[in-house]
PDB file of C-alpha atoms and ligand atoms in Angstrom:
ATOM      1  CA  MET A   8       0.000   0.000   0.000  1.00 95.00           C
ATOM      2  CA  ALA A   9       1.112   3.562  -0.650  1.00 97.00           C
ATOM      3  CA  LYS A  10       1.951   5.692   2.379  1.00 98.00           C
ATOM      4  CA  LEU A  11       1.389   9.340   3.298  1.00 98.00           C
ATOM      5  CA  ILE A  12       4.662  10.662   4.710  1.00 98.00           C
ATOM      6  CA  GLY A  13       3.690  14.261   5.415  1.00 98.00           C
ATOM      7  CA  GLY A  14       1.864  17.406   4.480  1.00 98.00           C
ATOM      8  CA  VAL A  15       3.228  20.733   3.329  1.00 98.00           C
ATOM      9  CA  GLY A  16       1.387  24.034   3.134  1.00 98.00           C
ATOM     10  CA  THR A  17       3.147  26.731   1.147  1.00 98.00           C
ATOM     11  CA  SER A  18       2.677  29.993  -0.709  1.00 98.00           C
ATOM     12  CA  HIS A  19       3.018  29.909  -4.486  1.00 98.00           C
ATOM     13  CA  VAL A  20       3.529  33.630  -5.252  1.00 96.00           C
ATOM     14  CA  PRO A  21       4.738  34.008  -8.875  1.00 96.00           C
ATOM     15  CA  SER A  22       7.351  36.634  -8.007  1.00 94.00           C
ATOM     16  CA  ILE A  23       9.191  33.895  -6.036  1.00 95.00           C
ATOM     17  CA  GLY A  24       9.858  32.135  -9.355  1.00 95.00           C
ATOM     18  CA  ALA A  25      10.829  35.430 -10.955  1.00 94.00           C
ATOM     19  CA  ALA A  26      13.258  36.155  -8.067  1.00 95.00           C
ATOM     20  CA  ILE A  27      14.874  32.741  -8.593  1.00 95.00           C
ATOM     21  CA  ASP A  28      15.154  33.310 -12.356  1.00 95.00           C
ATOM     22  CA  ARG A  29      16.921  36.629 -11.966  1.00 94.00           C
ATOM     23  CA  GLY A  30      19.261  35.349  -9.254  1.00 96.00           C
ATOM     24  CA  ALA A  31      17.769  37.571  -6.534  1.00 96.00           C
ATOM     25  CA  THR A  32      17.260  34.988  -3.793  1.00 96.00           C
ATOM     26  CA  GLN A  33      20.136  36.432  -1.723  1.00 97.00           C
ATOM     27  CA  ASP A  34      19.040  40.073  -2.099  1.00 96.00           C
ATOM     28  CA  LYS A  35      18.133  41.678   1.205  1.00 95.00           C
ATOM     29  CA  ASP A  36      14.397  41.716   0.456  1.00 93.00           C
ATOM     30  CA  TRP A  37      14.232  38.062  -0.566  1.00 96.00           C
ATOM     31  CA  LYS A  38      16.895  36.319   1.560  1.00 97.00           C
ATOM     32  CA  PRO A  39      14.761  36.062   4.737  1.00 97.00           C
ATOM     33  CA  PHE A  40      12.011  34.454   2.683  1.00 97.00           C
ATOM     34  CA  PHE A  41      14.220  31.896   0.937  1.00 97.00           C
ATOM     35  CA  ASP A  42      16.218  31.119   4.101  1.00 98.00           C
ATOM     36  CA  GLY A  43      13.039  29.802   5.702  1.00 98.00           C
ATOM     37  CA  TYR A  44      12.760  27.142   3.022  1.00 98.00           C
ATOM     38  CA  ILE A  45      16.234  25.677   3.629  1.00 98.00           C
ATOM     39  CA  PRO A  46      15.031  23.286   6.401  1.00 98.00           C
ATOM     40  CA  ALA A  47      12.019  22.385   4.262  1.00 98.00           C
ATOM     41  CA  LYS A  48      14.199  21.426   1.330  1.00 98.00           C
ATOM     42  CA  LYS A  49      16.299  19.309   3.661  1.00 98.00           C
ATOM     43  CA  TRP A  50      13.190  17.605   5.059  1.00 98.00           C
ATOM     44  CA  MET A  51      12.049  16.794   1.534  1.00 98.00           C
ATOM     45  CA  ALA A  52      15.495  15.532   0.494  1.00 98.00           C
ATOM     46  CA  ASP A  53      15.540  13.232   3.554  1.00 98.00           C
ATOM     47  CA  LYS A  54      12.004  11.933   2.997  1.00 98.00           C
ATOM     48  CA  LYS A  55      12.418  11.317  -0.745  1.00 98.00           C
ATOM     49  CA  PRO A  56       8.730  10.851  -1.571  1.00 98.00           C
ATOM     50  CA  ASP A  57       7.812   9.112  -4.827  1.00 98.00           C
ATOM     51  CA  ILE A  58       4.723  11.199  -5.507  1.00 98.00           C
ATOM     52  CA  ALA A  59       3.785  14.801  -4.681  1.00 98.00           C
ATOM     53  CA  VAL A  60       0.082  15.582  -4.717  1.00 99.00           C
ATOM     54  CA  VAL A  61      -0.041  19.323  -5.399  1.00 99.00           C
ATOM     55  CA  ILE A  62      -3.253  21.205  -4.710  1.00 99.00           C
ATOM     56  CA  PHE A  63      -3.318  24.603  -6.380  1.00 99.00           C
ATOM     57  CA  ASN A  64      -5.418  26.959  -8.425  1.00 98.00           C
ATOM     58  CA  ASP A  65      -4.850  27.997 -11.991  1.00 98.00           C
ATOM     59  CA  HIS A  66      -4.555  31.775 -12.464  1.00 97.00           C
ATOM     60  CA  GLY A  67      -6.093  32.291 -15.902  1.00 97.00           C
ATOM     61  CA  ASN A  68      -3.267  30.393 -17.595  1.00 97.00           C
ATOM     62  CA  SER A  69      -4.689  26.942 -18.361  1.00 97.00           C
ATOM     63  CA  PHE A  70      -8.310  27.768 -17.589  1.00 97.00           C
ATOM     64  CA  PHE A  71      -9.802  31.180 -18.210  1.00 96.00           C
ATOM     65  CA  LEU A  72     -13.000  32.728 -16.959  1.00 95.00           C
ATOM     66  CA  ASP A  73     -14.938  31.208 -19.855  1.00 97.00           C
ATOM     67  CA  ARG A  74     -14.644  27.762 -18.231  1.00 96.00           C
ATOM     68  CA  VAL A  75     -13.819  27.303 -14.577  1.00 97.00           C
ATOM     69  CA  PRO A  76     -13.885  23.821 -13.043  1.00 98.00           C
ATOM     70  CA  THR A  77     -14.545  23.735  -9.302  1.00 98.00           C
ATOM     71  CA  PHE A  78     -12.162  20.777  -9.044  1.00 98.00           C
ATOM     72  CA  ALA A  79      -9.906  19.302 -11.724  1.00 98.00           C
ATOM     73  CA  VAL A  80      -7.449  16.432 -11.584  1.00 98.00           C
ATOM     74  CA  GLY A  81      -4.502  15.692 -13.876  1.00 98.00           C
ATOM     75  CA  VAL A  82      -4.127  12.200 -15.336  1.00 98.00           C
ATOM     76  CA  ALA A  83      -1.273  12.953 -17.764  1.00 98.00           C
ATOM     77  CA  GLU A  84       2.200  11.419 -17.914  1.00 98.00           C
ATOM     78  CA  ASN A  85       3.687  14.858 -18.555  1.00 98.00           C
ATOM     79  CA  TYR A  86       2.848  18.457 -17.634  1.00 98.00           C
ATOM     80  CA  LYS A  87       4.701  21.352 -19.217  1.00 98.00           C
ATOM     81  CA  PRO A  88       5.224  24.552 -17.201  1.00 98.00           C
ATOM     82  CA  VAL A  89       2.915  27.084 -18.846  1.00 97.00           C
ATOM     83  CA  ASP A  90       4.386  30.308 -20.195  1.00 95.00           C
ATOM     84  CA  GLU A  91       2.581  32.967 -18.160  1.00 95.00           C
ATOM     85  CA  GLY A  92       3.482  35.764 -20.540  1.00 90.00           C
ATOM     86  CA  TRP A  93       7.076  36.672 -19.661  1.00 84.00           C
ATOM     87  CA  GLY A  94       8.605  33.794 -21.650  1.00 87.00           C
ATOM     88  CA  PRO A  95       9.161  30.117 -20.884  1.00 88.00           C
ATOM     89  CA  ARG A  96      10.951  29.377 -17.605  1.00 94.00           C
ATOM     90  CA  LYS A  97      13.908  26.998 -17.440  1.00 93.00           C
ATOM     91  CA  LEU A  98      12.095  24.274 -15.533  1.00 97.00           C
ATOM     92  CA  PRO A  99      11.948  20.605 -16.467  1.00 98.00           C
ATOM     93  CA  ASP A 100       8.541  19.180 -17.380  1.00 98.00           C
ATOM     94  CA  PHE A 101       6.657  17.640 -14.473  1.00 98.00           C
ATOM     95  CA  LYS A 102       6.081  13.896 -14.758  1.00 98.00           C
ATOM     96  CA  GLY A 103       2.741  12.447 -13.790  1.00 98.00           C
ATOM     97  CA  ASP A 104       1.896   9.010 -12.480  1.00 98.00           C
ATOM     98  CA  ALA A 105      -1.101   8.288 -14.713  1.00 98.00           C
ATOM     99  CA  ASN A 106      -2.006   5.049 -12.917  1.00 98.00           C
ATOM    100  CA  PHE A 107      -2.180   6.729  -9.533  1.00 98.00           C
ATOM    101  CA  SER A 108      -4.017   9.713 -11.020  1.00 98.00           C
ATOM    102  CA  TRP A 109      -6.668   7.568 -12.712  1.00 98.00           C
ATOM    103  CA  TYR A 110      -7.115   5.580  -9.506  1.00 98.00           C
ATOM    104  CA  PHE A 111      -7.692   8.840  -7.624  1.00 98.00           C
ATOM    105  CA  ALA A 112     -10.019  10.209 -10.336  1.00 98.00           C
ATOM    106  CA  ASP A 113     -12.087   7.020 -10.161  1.00 98.00           C
ATOM    107  CA  LYS A 114     -12.380   7.250  -6.366  1.00 98.00           C
ATOM    108  CA  LEU A 115     -13.343  10.925  -6.603  1.00 98.00           C
ATOM    109  CA  VAL A 116     -16.227  10.111  -8.920  1.00 98.00           C
ATOM    110  CA  GLU A 117     -17.221   7.070  -6.869  1.00 98.00           C
ATOM    111  CA  ASN A 118     -17.458   9.449  -3.897  1.00 98.00           C
ATOM    112  CA  HIS A 119     -19.421  12.107  -5.804  1.00 97.00           C
ATOM    113  CA  PHE A 120     -16.704  14.731  -6.300  1.00 97.00           C
ATOM    114  CA  ASP A 121     -17.056  14.720 -10.126  1.00 96.00           C
ATOM    115  CA  PRO A 122     -13.895  16.644 -11.114  1.00 98.00           C
ATOM    116  CA  LEU A 123     -12.836  17.789 -14.554  1.00 98.00           C
ATOM    117  CA  ILE A 124     -10.355  15.143 -15.738  1.00 98.00           C
ATOM    118  CA  CYS A 125      -7.359  16.596 -17.593  1.00 98.00           C
ATOM    119  CA  SER A 126      -5.127  14.416 -19.764  1.00 98.00           C
ATOM    120  CA  GLU A 127      -3.473  17.325 -21.571  1.00 98.00           C
ATOM    121  CA  ILE A 128      -2.800  20.545 -19.676  1.00 98.00           C
ATOM    122  CA  GLU A 129       0.031  22.860 -18.633  1.00 98.00           C
ATOM    123  CA  VAL A 130       0.699  23.946 -15.056  1.00 98.00           C
ATOM    124  CA  ASP A 131       1.276  27.503 -13.829  1.00 98.00           C
ATOM    125  CA  HIS A 132       3.134  29.057 -10.875  1.00 98.00           C
ATOM    126  CA  GLY A 133       0.606  27.494  -8.496  1.00 98.00           C
ATOM    127  CA  LEU A 134       2.448  24.187  -8.989  1.00 98.00           C
ATOM    128  CA  GLN A 135       5.812  25.396 -10.320  1.00 98.00           C
ATOM    129  CA  VAL A 136       6.751  27.604  -7.360  1.00 98.00           C
ATOM    130  CA  PRO A 137       6.003  25.085  -4.563  1.00 98.00           C
ATOM    131  CA  MET A 138       7.972  22.451  -6.479  1.00 98.00           C
ATOM    132  CA  GLU A 139      11.048  24.660  -6.846  1.00 98.00           C
ATOM    133  CA  LEU A 140      10.812  25.860  -3.244  1.00 98.00           C
ATOM    134  CA  LEU A 141      10.767  22.293  -1.914  1.00 98.00           C
ATOM    135  CA  PHE A 142      12.887  20.437  -4.492  1.00 98.00           C
ATOM    136  CA  GLY A 143      15.220  23.134  -5.823  1.00 97.00           C
ATOM    137  CA  HIS A 144      16.234  23.013  -9.486  1.00 95.00           C
ATOM    138  CA  PRO A 145      17.297  19.483 -10.399  1.00 95.00           C
ATOM    139  CA  ASP A 146      17.705  18.467 -14.070  1.00 96.00           C
ATOM    140  CA  ASN A 147      14.681  16.256 -13.534  1.00 98.00           C
ATOM    141  CA  TRP A 148      12.148  16.420 -10.700  1.00 98.00           C
ATOM    142  CA  PRO A 149      12.768  13.600  -8.178  1.00 98.00           C
ATOM    143  CA  VAL A 150       9.007  12.969  -7.753  1.00 98.00           C
ATOM    144  CA  LYS A 151       6.006  12.426  -9.926  1.00 98.00           C
ATOM    145  CA  VAL A 152       3.130  14.847  -9.466  1.00 98.00           C
ATOM    146  CA  LEU A 153      -0.594  14.510  -9.130  1.00 98.00           C
ATOM    147  CA  PRO A 154      -2.027  17.971  -9.788  1.00 98.00           C
ATOM    148  CA  ILE A 155      -5.358  18.918  -8.265  1.00 99.00           C
ATOM    149  CA  TRP A 156      -6.818  22.257  -9.312  1.00 98.00           C
ATOM    150  CA  VAL A 157      -9.295  24.041  -7.043  1.00 98.00           C
ATOM    151  CA  ASN A 158     -11.236  27.062  -8.195  1.00 98.00           C
ATOM    152  CA  THR A 159     -10.280  29.948  -5.918  1.00 98.00           C
ATOM    153  CA  VAL A 160     -10.591  32.559  -8.668  1.00 97.00           C
ATOM    154  CA  GLN A 161     -14.198  32.832  -9.808  1.00 96.00           C
ATOM    155  CA  TYR A 162     -17.072  32.839  -7.344  1.00 95.00           C
ATOM    156  CA  PRO A 163     -18.610  30.523  -6.242  1.00 97.00           C
ATOM    157  CA  ILE A 164     -15.447  28.848  -4.923  1.00 98.00           C
ATOM    158  CA  PRO A 165     -15.822  25.523  -3.052  1.00 98.00           C
ATOM    159  CA  THR A 166     -16.389  25.563   0.687  1.00 98.00           C
ATOM    160  CA  PRO A 167     -13.535  24.943   3.131  1.00 98.00           C
ATOM    161  CA  GLN A 168     -15.445  21.882   4.365  1.00 98.00           C
ATOM    162  CA  ARG A 169     -15.551  20.466   0.824  1.00 98.00           C
ATOM    163  CA  CYS A 170     -11.792  20.905   0.463  1.00 98.00           C
ATOM    164  CA  TRP A 171     -11.271  19.132   3.783  1.00 98.00           C
ATOM    165  CA  ASP A 172     -13.537  16.275   2.679  1.00 98.00           C
ATOM    166  CA  MET A 173     -11.493  15.809  -0.465  1.00 98.00           C
ATOM    167  CA  GLY A 174      -8.424  15.494   1.750  1.00 98.00           C
ATOM    168  CA  VAL A 175     -10.111  12.811   3.849  1.00 98.00           C
ATOM    169  CA  LEU A 176     -10.800  10.880   0.650  1.00 98.00           C
ATOM    170  CA  LEU A 177      -7.283  11.492  -0.658  1.00 98.00           C
ATOM    171  CA  ARG A 178      -5.893   9.808   2.460  1.00 98.00           C
ATOM    172  CA  LYS A 179      -8.092   6.741   1.864  1.00 98.00           C
ATOM    173  CA  VAL A 180      -7.026   6.662  -1.771  1.00 98.00           C
ATOM    174  CA  ILE A 181      -3.337   6.730  -0.841  1.00 98.00           C
ATOM    175  CA  GLU A 182      -3.727   3.993   1.754  1.00 98.00           C
ATOM    176  CA  SER A 183      -5.740   1.739  -0.539  1.00 98.00           C
ATOM    177  CA  TYR A 184      -3.427   2.117  -3.553  1.00 98.00           C
ATOM    178  CA  PRO A 185      -1.979  -1.345  -4.122  1.00 97.00           C
ATOM    179  CA  THR A 186       1.716  -0.465  -4.608  1.00 97.00           C
ATOM    180  CA  ASP A 187       4.237   0.957  -2.137  1.00 97.00           C
ATOM    181  CA  GLU A 188       4.826   4.560  -3.200  1.00 98.00           C
ATOM    182  CA  THR A 189       5.451   7.230  -0.575  1.00 98.00           C
ATOM    183  CA  VAL A 190       3.356  10.355  -0.989  1.00 98.00           C
ATOM    184  CA  VAL A 191       3.643  13.948   0.199  1.00 98.00           C
ATOM    185  CA  ILE A 192       0.681  16.305  -0.079  1.00 99.00           C
ATOM    186  CA  MET A 193       1.295  19.977  -0.803  1.00 99.00           C
ATOM    187  CA  GLY A 194      -1.520  22.466  -0.252  1.00 99.00           C
ATOM    188  CA  THR A 195      -0.582  25.775  -1.847  1.00 98.00           C
ATOM    189  CA  GLY A 196      -1.587  29.431  -1.996  1.00 98.00           C
ATOM    190  CA  GLY A 197      -1.804  32.367   0.371  1.00 97.00           C
ATOM    191  CA  LEU A 198      -1.114  33.615   2.759  1.00 98.00           C
ATOM    192  CA  SER A 199      -3.160  36.811   3.122  1.00 98.00           C
ATOM    193  CA  HIS A 200      -3.307  38.954   0.005  1.00 98.00           C
ATOM    194  CA  GLN A 201      -5.703  40.877  -2.137  1.00 97.00           C
ATOM    195  CA  LEU A 202      -4.684  41.902  -5.634  1.00 96.00           C
ATOM    196  CA  GLN A 203      -7.814  43.788  -6.674  1.00 95.00           C
ATOM    197  CA  GLY A 204     -10.510  46.223  -5.620  1.00 95.00           C
ATOM    198  CA  SER A 205     -10.565  48.758  -2.820  1.00 95.00           C
ATOM    199  CA  ARG A 206      -8.550  46.509  -0.479  1.00 96.00           C
ATOM    200  CA  ALA A 207      -5.763  45.817  -3.027  1.00 97.00           C
ATOM    201  CA  GLY A 208      -2.530  45.369  -1.067  1.00 96.00           C
ATOM    202  CA  PHE A 209      -4.361  44.063   2.012  1.00 97.00           C
ATOM    203  CA  ILE A 210      -2.265  41.770   4.246  1.00 97.00           C
ATOM    204  CA  ASN A 211      -3.265  40.400   7.677  1.00 98.00           C
ATOM    205  CA  GLN A 212      -0.086  39.248   9.405  1.00 97.00           C
ATOM    206  CA  GLU A 213      -1.809  38.449  12.679  1.00 98.00           C
ATOM    207  CA  ALA A 214      -4.289  36.129  10.976  1.00 98.00           C
ATOM    208  CA  ASP A 215      -1.502  34.561   8.894  1.00 98.00           C
ATOM    209  CA  LEU A 216       0.577  33.722  11.971  1.00 98.00           C
ATOM    210  CA  ALA A 217      -2.473  32.289  13.726  1.00 98.00           C
ATOM    211  CA  TYR A 218      -3.250  30.188  10.654  1.00 98.00           C
ATOM    212  CA  LEU A 219       0.238  28.654  10.515  1.00 98.00           C
ATOM    213  CA  ASP A 220      -0.197  27.290  14.057  1.00 98.00           C
ATOM    214  CA  GLY A 221      -3.919  26.695  13.753  1.00 98.00           C
ATOM    215  CA  ILE A 222      -3.706  24.578  10.612  1.00 98.00           C
ATOM    216  CA  ALA A 223      -1.612  22.176  12.691  1.00 98.00           C
ATOM    217  CA  ASN A 224      -3.312  22.325  16.075  1.00 98.00           C
ATOM    218  CA  ASP A 225      -6.805  23.751  15.618  1.00 98.00           C
ATOM    219  CA  PRO A 226      -7.775  22.910  12.039  1.00 98.00           C
ATOM    220  CA  GLU A 227     -11.504  22.644  12.821  1.00 98.00           C
ATOM    221  CA  LYS A 228     -11.537  26.406  13.236  1.00 98.00           C
ATOM    222  CA  TYR A 229     -10.422  26.836   9.621  1.00 98.00           C
ATOM    223  CA  ARG A 230     -12.593  24.047   8.298  1.00 98.00           C
ATOM    224  CA  ASN A 231     -15.670  25.640   9.874  1.00 98.00           C
ATOM    225  CA  MET A 232     -15.063  29.134   8.530  1.00 98.00           C
ATOM    226  CA  SER A 233     -17.201  30.230   5.585  1.00 98.00           C
ATOM    227  CA  ARG A 234     -15.814  31.243   2.212  1.00 98.00           C
ATOM    228  CA  GLU A 235     -16.747  34.825   3.065  1.00 98.00           C
ATOM    229  CA  ASP A 236     -14.795  34.558   6.336  1.00 98.00           C
ATOM    230  CA  TYR A 237     -11.733  33.563   4.299  1.00 98.00           C
ATOM    231  CA  VAL A 238     -12.096  36.556   1.970  1.00 98.00           C
ATOM    232  CA  GLU A 239     -12.639  38.929   4.862  1.00 98.00           C
ATOM    233  CA  THR A 240      -9.784  37.563   6.984  1.00 98.00           C
ATOM    234  CA  PHE A 241      -7.176  36.771   4.322  1.00 98.00           C
ATOM    235  CA  GLY A 242      -8.231  38.892   1.316  1.00 98.00           C
ATOM    236  CA  SER A 243      -9.963  37.874  -1.906  1.00 97.00           C
ATOM    237  CA  GLU A 244      -6.890  35.980  -3.161  1.00 97.00           C
ATOM    238  CA  GLY A 245      -5.867  34.943   0.350  1.00 98.00           C
ATOM    239  CA  ALA A 246      -8.928  32.688   0.166  1.00 98.00           C
ATOM    240  CA  GLU A 247      -6.509  30.367  -1.660  1.00 98.00           C
ATOM    241  CA  LEU A 248      -5.774  29.101   1.858  1.00 98.00           C
ATOM    242  CA  ILE A 249      -8.807  26.806   1.587  1.00 98.00           C
ATOM    243  CA  MET A 250      -6.505  24.589  -0.496  1.00 98.00           C
ATOM    244  CA  TRP A 251      -4.291  23.846   2.519  1.00 99.00           C
ATOM    245  CA  LEU A 252      -7.366  22.154   3.988  1.00 98.00           C
ATOM    246  CA  VAL A 253      -7.173  19.379   1.375  1.00 99.00           C
ATOM    247  CA  MET A 254      -3.731  18.598   2.774  1.00 99.00           C
ATOM    248  CA  ARG A 255      -4.860  18.956   6.389  1.00 98.00           C
ATOM    249  CA  GLY A 256      -7.982  16.818   5.869  1.00 98.00           C
ATOM    250  CA  ALA A 257      -5.708  13.998   4.720  1.00 98.00           C
ATOM    251  CA  MET A 258      -3.598  14.102   7.878  1.00 98.00           C
ATOM    252  CA  ASP A 259      -4.348  12.650  11.315  1.00 98.00           C
ATOM    253  CA  LYS A 260      -6.137  14.730  13.919  1.00 98.00           C
ATOM    254  CA  GLN A 261      -2.878  14.943  15.888  1.00 98.00           C
ATOM    255  CA  VAL A 262       0.101  16.211  13.940  1.00 98.00           C
ATOM    256  CA  ASN A 263       3.554  17.514  14.690  1.00 98.00           C
ATOM    257  CA  LEU A 264       4.409  20.929  13.289  1.00 98.00           C
ATOM    258  CA  ILE A 265       7.878  20.083  11.976  1.00 98.00           C
ATOM    259  CA  HIS A 266       8.717  23.418  10.426  1.00 98.00           C
ATOM    260  CA  LYS A 267       7.047  26.795  10.130  1.00 98.00           C
ATOM    261  CA  HIS A 268       8.134  29.914   8.293  1.00 98.00           C
ATOM    262  CA  TYR A 269       6.558  33.318   7.639  1.00 98.00           C
ATOM    263  CA  HIS A 270       7.695  36.405   5.802  1.00 97.00           C
ATOM    264  CA  ALA A 271       5.723  39.513   4.906  1.00 94.00           C
ATOM    265  CA  PRO A 272       5.422  41.152   2.611  1.00 85.00           C
ATOM    266  CA  ALA A 273       6.785  38.887  -0.114  1.00 81.00           C
ATOM    267  CA  SER A 274       5.702  40.806  -3.171  1.00 82.00           C
ATOM    268  CA  MET A 275       2.131  41.780  -2.221  1.00 88.00           C
ATOM    269  CA  THR A 276       1.455  38.848   0.091  1.00 95.00           C
ATOM    270  CA  GLY A 277       2.046  37.313   3.418  1.00 97.00           C
ATOM    271  CA  ALA A 278       4.086  34.248   2.474  1.00 97.00           C
ATOM    272  CA  GLY A 279       5.263  31.147   4.240  1.00 96.00           C
ATOM    273  CA  MET A 280       4.877  27.502   4.905  1.00 98.00           C
ATOM    274  CA  VAL A 281       4.383  24.612   7.295  1.00 98.00           C
ATOM    275  CA  ILE A 282       5.478  20.992   7.309  1.00 98.00           C
ATOM    276  CA  LEU A 283       3.257  18.551   9.186  1.00 98.00           C
ATOM    277  CA  GLU A 284       3.782  14.921  10.089  1.00 98.00           C
ATOM    278  CA  ASN A 285       1.247  12.614  11.679  1.00 98.00           C
ATOM    279  CA  LYS A 286       1.986  12.081  15.388  1.00 97.00           C
ATOM    280  CA  ALA A 287       1.144   8.403  15.367  1.00 88.00           C
TER     281      ALA A 287
HETATM  282  C1  DHB B   6       0.281  36.925  -6.656  1.00 97.25           C
HETATM  283  C2  DHB B   6      -0.292  35.886  -7.375  1.00 97.25           C
HETATM  284  C3  DHB B   6      -0.657  34.721  -6.739  1.00 97.25           C
HETATM  285  O1  DHB B   6      -1.143  33.656  -7.404  1.00 97.25           O
HETATM  286  C4  DHB B   6      -0.495  34.584  -5.396  1.00 97.25           C
HETATM  287  O2  DHB B   6      -0.914  33.447  -4.833  1.00 97.25           O
HETATM  288  C5  DHB B   6       0.067  35.602  -4.684  1.00 97.25           C
HETATM  289  C6  DHB B   6       0.439  36.765  -5.306  1.00 97.25           C
HETATM  290  C7  DHB B   6       0.716  38.159  -7.343  1.00 97.25           C
HETATM  291  O3  DHB B   6       0.489  38.287  -8.555  1.00 97.25           O
HETATM  292  O4  DHB B   6       1.318  39.030  -6.686  1.00 97.25           O
HETATM  293 FE1   FE B   7      -2.194  32.272  -6.329  1.00 97.25          FE
END
């Protein structure tokens, strides 16, 4: 049986990728942010998972507002990094595990999630940036990916409870998969930010810091919040944090907070991460 080895929550801000590309990670504005990922990279290198399930939202790159799936799952063998308009990035393609993906897609439908199933699609910074933050820049990625897209862009977005429930199912899927892969789950997005409207530039550091502890030790609080609570507390784009709940729903009730990091502002956002391991 496959095994869940841990959960990661992390920001996926596109300017992180841009900072890496222009060699700015050691600049004074960016160094404190990137330094916080050093222990996370080490954790990942020690754990050596076979598969990374990455939960993220597309940002108008592979889906546009003309068609917005609430949930989508990738079943491809290969995912190219999408060119988001400033030219292709020097990142290797992401390799999928089509067998595992189809198994998950089947279980989603069996359990009434009914996702869009994507066999040909490119992935944007929502997946690219977490992968480079946790795995660095190898010639080839050391894990296969299972991408899960969640609509956090166009209202109505799914409820936090629904994201959590998908995580509960994801755990069952991993533990019923007949071969012995090790799996890490990465919930991405956030932390607080708002890129539009009268609150553009909004950041809520206090709520961000509470979330980083709370997602580990008091996750029910965040599962029970409404979508509107997320927008109000974390900003319209900070509502991306509902995607961390897929990761958290897959973990045990009792977890150890292995690593936590926060930096604000990174670009226009509160940014950071957690690593969780099941206590048992
Ligand atoms: C920005 C975009 C994002 O997708 C995100 O999660 C945070 C910030 C941005 O464009 O600044
Ligand atoms: Fe985003």
